[in-house]
mmCIF file of C-alpha atoms in Angstrom:
data_model
loop_
_atom_site.group_PDB
_atom_site.id
_atom_site.type_symbol
_atom_site.label_atom_id
_atom_site.label_comp_id
_atom_site.label_asym_id
_atom_site.label_seq_id
_atom_site.Cartn_x
_atom_site.Cartn_y
_atom_site.Cartn_z
ATOM 1 C CA UNK A 17 33.452 -21.865 58.924
ATOM 2 C CA UNK A 18 35.702 -18.955 58.523
ATOM 3 C CA UNK A 19 33.872 -17.281 55.530
ATOM 4 C CA UNK A 20 30.397 -15.907 55.233
ATOM 5 C CA UNK A 21 27.954 -16.490 58.118
ATOM 6 C CA UNK A 22 24.961 -18.788 57.222
ATOM 7 C CA UNK A 23 22.361 -15.838 57.573
ATOM 8 C CA UNK A 24 24.267 -13.782 55.004
ATOM 9 C CA UNK A 25 24.566 -16.784 52.734
ATOM 10 C CA UNK A 26 20.628 -17.044 52.801
ATOM 11 C CA UNK A 27 20.445 -13.441 51.963
ATOM 12 C CA UNK A 28 22.974 -13.677 49.072
ATOM 13 C CA UNK A 29 21.279 -16.601 47.576
ATOM 14 C CA UNK A 30 17.814 -14.819 47.808
ATOM 15 C CA UNK A 31 19.420 -11.749 46.120
ATOM 16 C CA UNK A 32 21.006 -14.058 43.411
ATOM 17 C CA UNK A 33 17.730 -15.892 42.813
ATOM 18 C CA UNK A 34 15.961 -12.466 42.499
ATOM 19 C CA UNK A 35 18.479 -11.246 39.947
ATOM 20 C CA UNK A 36 18.175 -14.433 37.966
ATOM 21 C CA UNK A 37 14.315 -14.238 37.833
ATOM 22 C CA UNK A 38 14.516 -10.600 36.973
ATOM 23 C CA UNK A 39 17.132 -11.219 34.298
ATOM 24 C CA UNK A 40 15.036 -14.134 32.733
ATOM 25 C CA UNK A 41 11.933 -11.832 32.798
ATOM 26 C CA UNK A 42 13.817 -9.114 30.923
ATOM 27 C CA UNK A 43 15.391 -11.581 28.544
ATOM 28 C CA UNK A 44 11.894 -12.832 27.545
ATOM 29 C CA UNK A 45 10.446 -9.326 27.271
ATOM 30 C CA UNK A 46 13.347 -8.368 25.015
ATOM 31 C CA UNK A 47 12.677 -11.426 22.870
ATOM 32 C CA UNK A 48 8.942 -10.485 22.509
ATOM 33 C CA UNK A 49 9.870 -6.912 21.753
ATOM 34 C CA UNK A 50 12.230 -7.999 18.983
ATOM 35 C CA UNK A 51 9.451 -10.427 17.600
ATOM 36 C CA UNK A 52 6.903 -7.493 17.592
ATOM 37 C CA UNK A 53 9.369 -5.185 15.873
ATOM 38 C CA UNK A 54 9.786 -7.838 13.080
ATOM 39 C CA UNK A 55 6.042 -8.148 12.694
ATOM 40 C CA UNK A 56 5.753 -4.319 12.653
ATOM 41 C CA UNK A 57 8.308 -4.093 9.770
ATOM 42 C CA UNK A 58 6.538 -6.909 7.836
ATOM 43 C CA UNK A 59 3.151 -5.028 8.031
ATOM 44 C CA UNK A 60 4.724 -1.708 7.155
ATOM 45 C CA UNK A 61 6.137 -3.318 4.050
ATOM 46 C CA UNK A 62 2.762 -4.881 3.186
ATOM 47 C CA UNK A 63 1.070 -1.411 3.714
ATOM 48 C CA UNK A 64 3.605 0.279 1.289
ATOM 49 C CA UNK A 65 2.973 -2.309 -1.354
ATOM 50 C CA UNK A 66 -0.767 -1.357 -1.633
ATOM 51 C CA UNK A 67 -1.098 1.105 -4.432
ATOM 52 C CA UNK A 68 -2.006 4.570 -3.076
ATOM 53 C CA UNK A 69 -4.876 4.763 -5.610
ATOM 54 C CA UNK A 70 -6.385 1.627 -3.952
ATOM 55 C CA UNK A 71 -6.143 3.211 -0.519
ATOM 56 C CA UNK A 72 -8.139 6.165 -1.762
ATOM 57 C CA UNK A 73 -10.975 4.019 -3.074
ATOM 58 C CA UNK A 74 -13.680 3.324 -0.586
ATOM 59 C CA UNK A 75 -14.268 -0.391 -1.245
ATOM 60 C CA UNK A 76 -17.564 -1.974 -0.661
ATOM 61 C CA UNK A 77 -17.746 -4.933 1.689
ATOM 62 C CA UNK A 78 -18.775 -8.584 0.781
ATOM 63 C CA UNK A 79 -22.284 -8.002 1.936
ATOM 64 C CA UNK A 80 -22.524 -5.020 -0.338
ATOM 65 C CA UNK A 81 -22.315 -7.104 -3.625
ATOM 66 C CA UNK A 82 -25.991 -7.882 -4.038
ATOM 67 C CA UNK A 83 -26.675 -4.227 -3.800
ATOM 68 C CA UNK A 84 -23.942 -3.402 -6.291
ATOM 69 C CA UNK A 85 -25.380 -5.962 -8.767
ATOM 70 C CA UNK A 86 -28.906 -4.464 -8.357
ATOM 71 C CA UNK A 87 -27.426 -0.987 -9.064
ATOM 72 C CA UNK A 88 -25.708 -2.363 -12.255
ATOM 73 C CA UNK A 89 -29.044 -3.838 -13.442
ATOM 74 C CA UNK A 90 -30.752 -0.577 -12.685
ATOM 75 C CA UNK A 91 -28.210 1.198 -14.855
ATOM 76 C CA UNK A 92 -28.978 -1.123 -17.669
ATOM 77 C CA UNK A 93 -32.611 -0.657 -17.244
ATOM 78 C CA UNK A 94 -32.139 3.140 -17.549
ATOM 79 C CA UNK A 95 -30.582 2.576 -20.909
ATOM 80 C CA UNK A 96 -33.352 0.337 -22.151
ATOM 81 C CA UNK A 97 -31.140 -2.810 -21.927
ATOM 82 C CA UNK A 98 -32.826 -5.973 -20.497
ATOM 83 C CA UNK A 99 -30.585 -8.073 -18.126
ATOM 84 C CA UNK A 100 -31.461 -11.587 -19.145
ATOM 85 C CA UNK A 101 -29.534 -12.988 -16.175
ATOM 86 C CA UNK A 102 -26.553 -12.040 -13.856
ATOM 87 C CA UNK A 103 -24.302 -14.905 -12.896
ATOM 88 C CA UNK A 104 -21.576 -14.886 -10.122
ATOM 89 C CA UNK A 105 -18.623 -16.585 -11.887
ATOM 90 C CA UNK A 106 -16.131 -16.597 -9.008
ATOM 91 C CA UNK A 107 -14.755 -14.841 -5.937
ATOM 92 C CA UNK A 108 -11.021 -14.560 -5.858
ATOM 93 C CA UNK A 109 -8.095 -12.568 -4.624
ATOM 94 C CA UNK A 110 -6.087 -10.325 -6.841
ATOM 95 C CA UNK A 111 -2.429 -11.282 -7.416
ATOM 96 C CA UNK A 112 0.442 -8.757 -8.022
ATOM 97 C CA UNK A 113 1.523 -9.508 -11.605
ATOM 98 C CA UNK A 114 5.183 -8.588 -10.881
ATOM 99 C CA UNK A 115 5.708 -10.697 -7.840
ATOM 100 C CA UNK A 116 2.839 -13.321 -8.120
ATOM 101 C CA UNK A 117 1.826 -12.528 -4.491
ATOM 102 C CA UNK A 118 -1.512 -11.647 -3.280
ATOM 103 C CA UNK A 119 -2.190 -7.883 -3.234
ATOM 104 C CA UNK A 120 -4.944 -8.145 -0.612
ATOM 105 C CA UNK A 121 -7.619 -7.053 -2.884
ATOM 106 C CA UNK A 122 -10.573 -9.377 -3.270
ATOM 107 C CA UNK A 123 -12.909 -9.449 -6.149
ATOM 108 C CA UNK A 124 -16.134 -10.999 -7.497
ATOM 109 C CA UNK A 125 -16.475 -11.724 -11.198
ATOM 110 C CA UNK A 126 -20.132 -11.462 -12.548
ATOM 111 C CA UNK A 127 -21.287 -12.309 -15.949
ATOM 112 C CA UNK A 128 -24.351 -10.543 -17.483
ATOM 113 C CA UNK A 129 -26.308 -11.636 -20.441
ATOM 114 C CA UNK A 130 -27.956 -8.502 -22.019
ATOM 115 C CA UNK A 131 -30.520 -7.715 -24.653
ATOM 116 C CA UNK A 132 -30.679 -4.323 -26.139
ATOM 117 C CA UNK A 133 -28.954 -1.893 -28.464
ATOM 118 C CA UNK A 134 -25.196 -1.523 -28.486
ATOM 119 C CA UNK A 135 -25.460 2.122 -27.743
ATOM 120 C CA UNK A 136 -27.500 1.413 -24.609
ATOM 121 C CA UNK A 137 -25.218 -1.410 -23.497
ATOM 122 C CA UNK A 138 -22.215 1.009 -24.048
ATOM 123 C CA UNK A 139 -23.727 3.945 -22.205
ATOM 124 C CA UNK A 140 -24.585 1.681 -19.222
ATOM 125 C CA UNK A 141 -21.152 0.267 -19.134
ATOM 126 C CA UNK A 142 -19.482 3.766 -19.251
ATOM 127 C CA UNK A 143 -21.741 4.794 -16.390
ATOM 128 C CA UNK A 144 -20.994 1.720 -14.400
ATOM 129 C CA UNK A 145 -17.231 1.940 -14.877
ATOM 130 C CA UNK A 146 -16.984 5.716 -14.346
ATOM 131 C CA UNK A 147 -18.843 5.684 -11.090
ATOM 132 C CA UNK A 148 -16.872 7.225 -8.387
ATOM 133 C CA UNK A 149 -18.387 5.301 -5.413
ATOM 134 C CA UNK A 150 -17.918 1.851 -6.887
ATOM 135 C CA UNK A 151 -14.773 -0.246 -7.665
ATOM 136 C CA UNK A 152 -15.911 -1.920 -10.769
ATOM 137 C CA UNK A 153 -13.720 -2.950 -13.698
ATOM 138 C CA UNK A 154 -14.851 -4.089 -17.170
ATOM 139 C CA UNK A 155 -13.220 -7.540 -17.710
ATOM 140 C CA UNK A 156 -14.799 -8.621 -20.949
ATOM 141 C CA UNK A 157 -17.483 -7.341 -23.365
ATOM 142 C CA UNK A 158 -18.898 -9.373 -26.342
ATOM 143 C CA UNK A 159 -21.408 -7.689 -28.363
ATOM 144 C CA UNK A 160 -23.833 -9.512 -30.833
ATOM 145 C CA UNK A 161 -26.588 -8.126 -32.771
ATOM 146 C CA UNK A 162 -29.133 -6.655 -30.210
ATOM 147 C CA UNK A 163 -27.405 -8.484 -27.351
ATOM 148 C CA UNK A 164 -24.145 -8.882 -25.479
ATOM 149 C CA UNK A 165 -22.285 -10.774 -22.880
ATOM 150 C CA UNK A 166 -20.338 -8.658 -20.155
ATOM 151 C CA UNK A 167 -18.051 -9.729 -17.434
ATOM 152 C CA UNK A 168 -17.572 -7.228 -14.568
ATOM 153 C CA UNK A 169 -14.926 -7.481 -11.811
ATOM 154 C CA UNK A 170 -16.126 -5.935 -8.550
ATOM 155 C CA UNK A 171 -13.509 -5.325 -5.859
ATOM 156 C CA UNK A 172 -14.472 -5.618 -2.258
ATOM 157 C CA UNK A 173 -12.857 -6.086 1.189
ATOM 158 C CA UNK A 174 -13.412 -8.628 3.834
ATOM 159 C CA UNK A 175 -13.394 -7.140 7.374
ATOM 160 C CA UNK A 176 -11.283 -9.719 8.841
ATOM 161 C CA UNK A 177 -8.480 -9.229 6.176
ATOM 162 C CA UNK A 178 -6.338 -6.077 6.135
ATOM 163 C CA UNK A 179 -6.184 -4.218 2.827
#
């Protein structure tokens, strides 16, 4: 053979194989970086869609719901309103009204059957709704003579779901 000696051919093939393996490793790393950049952009958009007011609220966890219900019942007791029963209606996830997509906020809807004066019920509901350390929204209030039905929506987070 008049070309390249056999020893040099072995070295050249080893160098070529090394370049190919390094190139394939760089190619796969670049693909993974591109995929992670896409995920990063997705999560940044999700974080921007959460209203800034919701970010300021310190939401209770799912395990805090029984305590919150007891606090609501105590608030009614302070206003001389008897809680006949408190019933969990459903647990759900809040949807964005404009897009129809999930906003990431979870809620529990509770119904209360109350006995007492309208003024006592109203005072207790104002206190519950205006409390700064809770994220409770009045959903529905129906008052009868000396009684009422109330639906409260309590927002909470689940630790395994991002806000």
